[in-house]
XYZ file of C-alpha atoms in Angstrom:
101
model
C 15.049 -12.792 -31.385
C 13.970 -11.691 -27.904
C 14.004 -15.290 -26.653
C 17.522 -15.746 -27.999
C 18.661 -12.546 -26.255
C 17.044 -13.779 -23.053
C 18.602 -17.249 -23.341
C 22.083 -16.064 -24.268
C 22.499 -12.815 -22.336
C 19.930 -12.384 -19.584
C 19.168 -15.872 -18.206
C 22.825 -16.635 -17.364
C 23.129 -13.361 -15.435
C 19.876 -14.016 -13.571
C 21.104 -17.504 -12.706
C 24.327 -15.984 -11.386
C 22.346 -13.472 -9.320
C 20.041 -16.246 -8.082
C 22.986 -18.369 -6.960
C 24.605 -15.394 -5.230
C 21.356 -14.632 -3.405
C 21.010 -18.290 -2.425
C 24.576 -18.352 -1.039
C 23.710 -15.415 1.206
C 20.159 -16.473 2.101
C 18.537 -13.570 0.248
C 15.147 -14.238 -1.344
C 14.865 -13.254 -5.011
C 12.120 -13.449 -7.633
C 12.925 -12.197 -11.134
C 10.661 -12.642 -14.137
C 11.368 -11.515 -17.694
C 8.787 -11.448 -20.485
C 10.931 -12.045 -23.561
C 7.887 -12.245 -25.864
C 4.203 -11.531 -25.167
C 3.050 -14.296 -22.831
C 6.450 -16.043 -22.721
C 8.377 -15.734 -19.475
C 11.641 -16.714 -17.896
C 11.625 -17.023 -14.104
C 14.488 -17.131 -11.622
C 13.646 -17.508 -7.960
C 15.075 -18.509 -4.619
C 12.828 -18.340 -1.582
C 14.382 -19.677 1.610
C 12.247 -20.677 4.578
C 11.227 -17.494 6.300
C 10.900 -15.423 3.115
C 8.386 -12.613 3.594
C 4.800 -12.775 2.369
C 5.465 -10.203 -0.403
C 8.206 -12.461 -1.800
C 5.879 -15.465 -1.634
C 3.085 -13.517 -3.348
C 5.439 -12.385 -6.130
C 6.516 -15.976 -6.735
C 2.908 -17.198 -6.756
C 1.935 -14.457 -9.198
C 4.881 -15.192 -11.482
C 3.948 -18.869 -11.704
C 0.306 -18.103 -12.611
C 1.165 -16.584 -15.990
C -1.479 -13.868 -15.842
C -4.365 -16.248 -15.066
C -6.289 -14.408 -12.356
C -8.309 -17.471 -11.325
C -5.133 -19.500 -10.846
C -3.620 -16.609 -8.863
C -6.650 -16.236 -6.586
C -6.864 -20.005 -5.998
C -3.147 -20.101 -5.131
C -3.538 -17.168 -2.729
C -6.559 -18.824 -1.114
C -4.663 -22.126 -0.753
C -1.709 -20.288 0.841
C -4.072 -18.457 3.217
C -5.767 -21.689 4.263
C -2.390 -23.299 4.980
C -0.680 -20.348 6.681
C -3.461 -18.026 7.845
C -4.088 -14.459 6.706
C -5.247 -11.003 7.737
C -7.256 -10.208 4.604
C -10.710 -8.665 4.806
C -11.492 -9.971 1.320
C -10.472 -13.554 2.037
C -12.395 -13.410 5.319
C -15.520 -12.246 3.434
C -15.081 -15.224 1.093
C -15.132 -17.534 4.104
C -11.420 -18.345 4.209
C -10.516 -18.967 7.869
C -8.105 -16.424 9.351
C -6.182 -19.094 11.248
C -4.437 -21.889 9.332
C -6.430 -24.954 8.407
C -4.260 -27.765 9.760
C -6.102 -30.240 7.535
C -5.179 -28.380 4.311
C -2.651 -29.988 2.038
């Protein structure tokens, strides 16, 4: 029943909000858990979106898997650089790795 409510009532409104944000260049990340472990995700992240918006989107895509989240954060840090003490202690370079893909 929750998935049906999400599909029929919530997802269309989130899509409308997502399109409105996209029209105005506003980043948005919205995730709904309509059943335990089942998620709907609406996102728009234009170039230049802030790191918190990027981290929310990364987290939403990982589905609660901490290893996947940490690997995604590390990959982002290697590509874009970071200021994290923890990543630095793990040996992740502070400046971007231009060879990372």
